[in-house]
Amino acid sequence: MAAKIISGTEVAKQIREELGREVALLKEKHNLVPGLVTILVGENPASMSYVTGKQKTAKELAFHSLQDSQPEGIPEEKILELIDRYNRDPKIHGILVQLPLPKHINETKVLYAIDPRKDVDAFHPVNVGKLMIGEADYLPCTPAGIQQLLIRSGTKIDGAEVVVLGRSNIVGKPIANMLLQKQKGANATVTICHTATRDIAAHTRRADILIVAAGKPKAVTADMVKEGAVVIDVGVNRIGMSKEGKAILCGDVDFEGVKEKAGAITPVPGGVGPMTITMLMMNTVKAAKVAAGLK
Ligand SMILES: NC(=O)c1ccc[n+]([C@@H]2O[C@H](COP(=O)([O-])OP(=O)(O)OC[C@H]3O[C@@H](n4cnc5c(N)ncnc54)[C@H](OP(=O)(O)O)[C@@H]3O)[C@@H](O)[C@H]2O)c1
């Protein structure tokens, strides 16, 4: 039987509606407006399109939103000065620096300069550390989106065998850590696979929940998936251009083959992607509430 499709587009819409209501209440009861600044350095087309998407959503949710675009050649100390200014700006609750930064700027130094209370991407080591010990204030956006997709699709996570393909700092490691915590929406047995894993299929075939963040088109095929498993495809691979000049995307999972075997699966596009920006908005609302002493 064909798998149930877990639509990130639908779940993201539902969460944005909830956030919209919360933002309206914060304004009405506390005169509090969540503030988000996105800092973009240079004119990388992919980065520009990501930042535009974030700003558009922030505006739709009636945030105080600022787009700060800086030239490619801006010196590192100027970026650090900017961050210091936003760290002290009471109207700004979330600071997002769009990555990657140009080569002459030390990304780690920039990310470490953000006040952890305004680090809505959750990349600062303080927030990474808090996640590790199960005391996260902010969850990194893509893993948070994956967890919400699992919870809101009614997937049983408690006690499940979870296998994560990929160990990046932005997806693989944090999602594995989050699902491992002895908490609601987690409490799973987690295995992480990577390029040095000896027999990847032996692991993936045991998974009740398979999360694929390998960055390799169709790395997971039907023979690697257990009957009835829930498959979350994080991959976004550009495999060509349509006649209309739009990028043709595919995930890390062979969707057509795997959907005949899995119990549920996320599509690409329309799966994890739409959740990431939504989680950024959720973190910004939380940051505003924390700053106002409401959380
Ligand atoms: N939808 C979203 O919002 C969103 C957000 C972030 C990323 N993504 C997408 O998700 C994918 C992964 O992103 P990332 O930043 O985590 O990638 P990354 O930094 O390139 O890491 C890929 C990881 O996958 C492992 N790997 C590669 N091929 C593998 C294979 N065949 N089997 C098992 N493991 C394999 C690598 O192992 P080693 O460590 O051994 O090299 C590495 O740990 C990309 O397609 C990216 O575009 C989507």
XYZ file of C-alpha atoms and ligand atoms in Angstrom:
343
model
C 0.000 0.000 0.000
C 1.288 3.478 -0.856
C 2.607 5.510 2.064
C 0.771 8.364 3.720
C 2.297 11.656 2.568
C 3.389 13.892 5.443
C 2.928 17.385 4.022
C 5.292 19.963 5.471
C 3.368 22.612 3.555
C 0.188 21.725 5.471
C 1.826 21.390 8.896
C 3.778 24.631 8.408
C 0.536 26.436 7.483
C -1.137 25.127 10.638
C 1.783 26.255 12.856
C 1.913 29.688 11.164
C -1.800 30.156 11.891
C -1.157 29.306 15.547
C 1.791 31.722 15.612
C -0.300 34.453 13.956
C -2.870 34.174 16.745
C -0.131 34.252 19.394
C 1.512 37.338 17.841
C -1.848 39.159 17.802
C -2.403 38.323 21.492
C 1.119 39.464 22.451
C 0.465 42.800 20.746
C -2.975 43.221 22.299
C -2.120 42.176 25.855
C 1.517 43.218 26.224
C 2.176 45.614 23.317
C 4.937 43.184 22.350
C 5.946 42.742 18.692
C 8.526 40.016 17.916
C 11.504 41.535 16.089
C 13.723 39.661 13.631
C 16.744 40.935 11.725
C 18.237 38.931 8.870
C 21.789 39.853 7.932
C 22.874 39.046 4.393
C 26.426 39.599 3.179
C 26.948 39.696 -0.586
C 24.613 38.606 -3.363
C 24.670 34.813 -3.407
C 21.367 34.038 -5.243
C 20.443 31.069 -3.022
C 21.112 33.102 0.157
C 19.116 36.036 -1.222
C 16.167 33.784 -1.925
C 16.332 32.176 1.578
C 16.456 35.595 3.255
C 13.568 36.872 1.108
C 11.490 33.875 2.214
C 12.276 34.535 5.879
C 11.439 38.230 5.605
C 8.197 37.508 3.739
C 7.025 35.105 6.438
C 8.044 37.503 9.233
C 6.001 40.257 7.590
C 2.997 37.967 7.097
C 3.130 37.245 10.818
C 3.251 41.003 11.587
C 6.727 40.863 13.131
C 8.972 43.892 13.302
C 11.298 42.637 10.562
C 14.500 44.126 9.241
C 16.586 43.069 6.284
C 20.189 44.215 6.676
C 22.082 43.683 3.394
C 25.816 44.309 3.425
C 28.309 44.319 0.550
C 30.442 41.231 -0.153
C 33.649 43.051 0.845
C 32.494 44.273 4.283
C 35.291 43.756 6.851
C 34.718 41.196 9.607
C 34.888 43.818 12.387
C 32.002 45.733 10.769
C 29.813 42.627 10.891
C 30.782 42.112 14.541
C 29.862 45.752 15.258
C 26.483 45.268 13.570
C 25.767 42.192 15.654
C 26.750 44.049 18.809
C 24.275 46.801 17.874
C 21.440 44.308 17.319
C 22.372 42.463 20.518
C 21.619 45.712 22.379
C 18.513 46.704 20.356
C 15.415 46.015 22.508
C 13.147 45.867 19.423
C 15.157 42.990 17.957
C 14.598 39.597 19.592
C 16.107 37.350 16.929
C 19.280 37.774 14.874
C 19.872 35.580 11.856
C 23.099 35.720 9.877
C 22.557 34.006 6.536
C 25.301 31.459 5.823
C 27.624 30.947 4.070
C 29.603 34.151 4.676
C 32.360 35.293 2.294
C 35.722 33.580 2.872
C 37.412 36.570 4.558
C 34.862 36.472 7.407
C 35.253 33.903 10.160
C 31.802 32.310 10.420
C 32.423 30.835 13.856
C 33.494 34.193 15.259
C 30.360 35.829 13.848
C 27.985 33.162 15.160
C 29.646 33.253 18.597
C 29.139 37.046 18.721
C 25.336 36.712 18.679
C 23.758 36.960 22.133
C 22.580 33.354 22.796
C 19.201 34.788 23.872
C 18.776 36.201 20.342
C 20.273 33.193 18.560
C 17.061 32.032 16.840
C 19.032 29.714 14.518
C 20.367 27.953 17.673
C 23.913 27.651 16.300
C 25.678 29.354 19.240
C 27.645 26.823 21.356
C 25.612 27.783 24.433
C 22.443 26.712 22.645
C 24.100 23.639 21.134
C 25.253 22.635 24.629
C 21.826 23.221 26.168
C 20.272 21.019 23.488
C 22.746 18.255 24.306
C 21.771 18.234 28.012
C 18.042 18.400 27.252
C 17.582 22.021 28.360
C 17.266 23.775 25.009
C 15.782 27.259 24.901
C 15.821 27.211 21.108
C 15.880 24.224 18.809
C 17.737 24.521 15.497
C 15.153 25.160 12.791
C 15.419 22.175 10.430
C 15.621 19.533 13.210
C 12.777 21.298 15.055
C 10.733 21.092 11.856
C 11.448 17.377 11.529
C 10.384 16.742 15.127
C 7.144 18.692 14.602
C 6.387 16.688 11.442
C 6.802 13.463 13.411
C 4.698 14.651 16.353
C 1.932 16.228 14.289
C 1.656 13.231 11.939
C 1.009 11.054 14.998
C 4.224 9.042 14.613
C 5.137 7.066 17.731
C 8.590 8.312 18.715
C 8.788 7.004 22.287
C 10.788 3.762 22.178
C 11.111 3.833 18.370
C 14.240 2.787 16.498
C 15.396 5.960 14.767
C 18.178 5.909 12.180
C 19.655 9.214 10.996
C 21.737 9.316 7.808
C 24.153 12.219 8.127
C 26.035 13.816 11.022
C 26.164 17.498 10.097
C 26.000 20.104 12.854
C 22.851 21.650 11.385
C 20.749 18.522 10.792
C 22.115 15.048 11.639
C 23.691 15.614 15.060
C 20.984 17.891 16.494
C 17.997 15.789 15.341
C 19.660 12.650 16.722
C 20.226 14.419 20.044
C 16.724 15.806 20.211
C 15.023 12.455 19.605
C 17.293 10.783 22.148
C 16.214 13.032 25.065
C 14.062 11.543 27.800
C 11.264 13.939 26.912
C 7.867 14.122 25.215
C 8.152 13.923 21.425
C 11.435 12.046 21.816
C 12.744 9.128 23.949
C 13.831 7.068 20.931
C 16.756 4.694 20.397
C 18.943 6.550 17.926
C 21.637 5.410 15.496
C 23.620 7.852 13.342
C 25.139 6.668 10.035
C 27.709 8.454 7.873
C 30.148 7.723 5.068
C 32.329 5.495 7.271
C 29.386 3.357 8.434
C 30.134 -0.203 7.274
C 26.735 -1.548 6.244
C 24.322 1.376 6.052
C 21.391 -0.715 4.766
C 21.679 -3.091 7.748
C 20.969 -0.079 9.971
C 18.319 1.625 7.844
C 16.307 -1.617 7.508
C 15.862 -1.682 11.300
C 14.474 1.844 11.448
C 10.908 2.592 12.485
C 11.771 6.207 11.683
C 14.397 6.906 9.026
C 15.708 10.468 8.743
C 17.845 11.105 5.681
C 20.129 14.167 5.563
C 22.981 12.965 3.367
C 22.899 15.548 0.573
C 23.005 12.738 -2.030
C 20.119 12.382 -4.527
C 18.212 9.105 -4.053
C 20.791 7.706 -1.585
C 17.993 5.690 0.044
C 16.174 3.136 -2.080
C 13.216 0.864 -1.271
C 15.419 -2.162 -0.433
C 16.962 -0.104 2.426
C 13.617 0.635 4.107
C 11.566 -1.473 6.513
C 7.943 -2.114 5.519
C 5.752 0.547 7.164
C 8.622 2.817 8.300
C 8.230 6.582 8.564
C 10.729 8.227 6.206
C 11.732 11.877 6.571
C 13.678 13.185 3.568
C 15.678 16.296 4.463
C 17.678 16.408 1.235
C 17.329 19.233 -1.242
C 19.311 18.502 -4.405
C 19.119 20.625 -7.542
C 19.206 18.127 -10.392
C 18.445 20.404 -13.337
C 16.447 23.320 -14.638
C 12.904 23.307 -15.998
C 12.066 25.000 -19.323
C 10.666 27.884 -17.241
C 14.085 28.316 -15.617
C 13.069 26.901 -12.219
C 15.372 24.493 -10.353
C 14.247 20.858 -10.428
C 14.624 19.464 -6.911
C 14.922 15.949 -5.600
C 15.456 14.579 -2.134
C 17.936 12.073 -0.708
C 15.287 9.348 -0.938
C 14.036 7.598 -4.056
C 10.494 8.824 -3.400
C 8.710 6.784 -6.086
C 10.216 3.476 -4.965
C 10.181 4.092 -1.204
C 6.591 5.359 -1.052
C 5.397 1.854 -2.038
C 7.074 0.364 1.041
C 7.068 3.051 3.750
C 4.115 3.730 6.041
C 4.583 7.492 5.699
C 6.994 9.730 3.817
C 7.767 13.427 3.311
C 7.936 14.721 -0.277
C 10.609 17.024 -1.749
C 9.680 19.801 -2.222
C 6.865 20.340 0.292
C 8.232 18.253 3.172
C 10.888 19.444 5.599
C 11.647 22.623 3.597
C 8.572 24.694 4.507
C 9.007 23.754 8.184
C 12.450 25.339 8.557
C 11.342 28.980 8.154
C 8.291 28.336 10.314
C 10.497 27.107 13.164
C 12.617 30.253 12.836
C 9.444 32.281 13.395
C 8.519 30.117 16.377
C 11.961 30.725 17.917
C 11.614 34.479 17.369
C 8.240 34.564 19.127
C 9.794 32.630 22.000
C 12.774 35.028 22.140
C 10.388 37.999 22.328
C 8.460 36.368 25.182
C 11.676 35.565 27.062
C 12.897 39.164 26.635
C 9.577 40.464 27.988
C 9.673 38.088 30.962
C 6.632 36.150 29.703
C 8.382 32.772 29.512
N 14.942 21.385 3.977
C 15.771 22.163 4.664
O 15.358 23.141 5.227
C 17.213 21.781 4.733
C 18.029 22.342 5.704
C 19.354 21.915 5.778
C 19.830 20.990 4.874
N 19.015 20.495 3.905
C 19.476 19.487 2.945
O 19.741 18.304 3.646
C 20.842 17.628 3.067
C 21.926 17.432 4.123
O 22.371 18.683 4.564
P 23.577 18.844 5.586
O 23.898 20.277 5.692
O 23.260 18.056 6.797
O 24.713 18.100 4.701
P 26.268 17.910 4.886
O 26.842 18.900 5.828
O 26.814 17.780 3.512
O 26.359 16.486 5.597
C 25.988 15.306 4.945
C 26.168 14.160 5.900
O 25.694 12.984 5.279
C 26.689 11.968 5.331
N 26.544 11.174 4.116
C 26.805 11.523 2.830
N 26.491 10.525 1.989
C 25.996 9.524 2.759
C 25.492 8.251 2.487
N 25.405 7.782 1.228
N 25.061 7.495 3.514
C 25.134 7.956 4.787
N 25.603 9.164 5.116
C 26.021 9.950 4.105
C 28.012 12.698 5.439
O 28.927 11.843 6.084
P 30.426 12.288 6.504
O 30.266 13.097 7.754
O 31.116 11.012 6.741
O 30.947 13.088 5.341
C 27.623 13.897 6.289
O 27.672 13.600 7.662
C 21.283 18.488 1.882
O 20.652 18.010 0.711
C 20.752 19.863 2.232
O 20.490 20.657 1.090
C 17.711 20.865 3.832
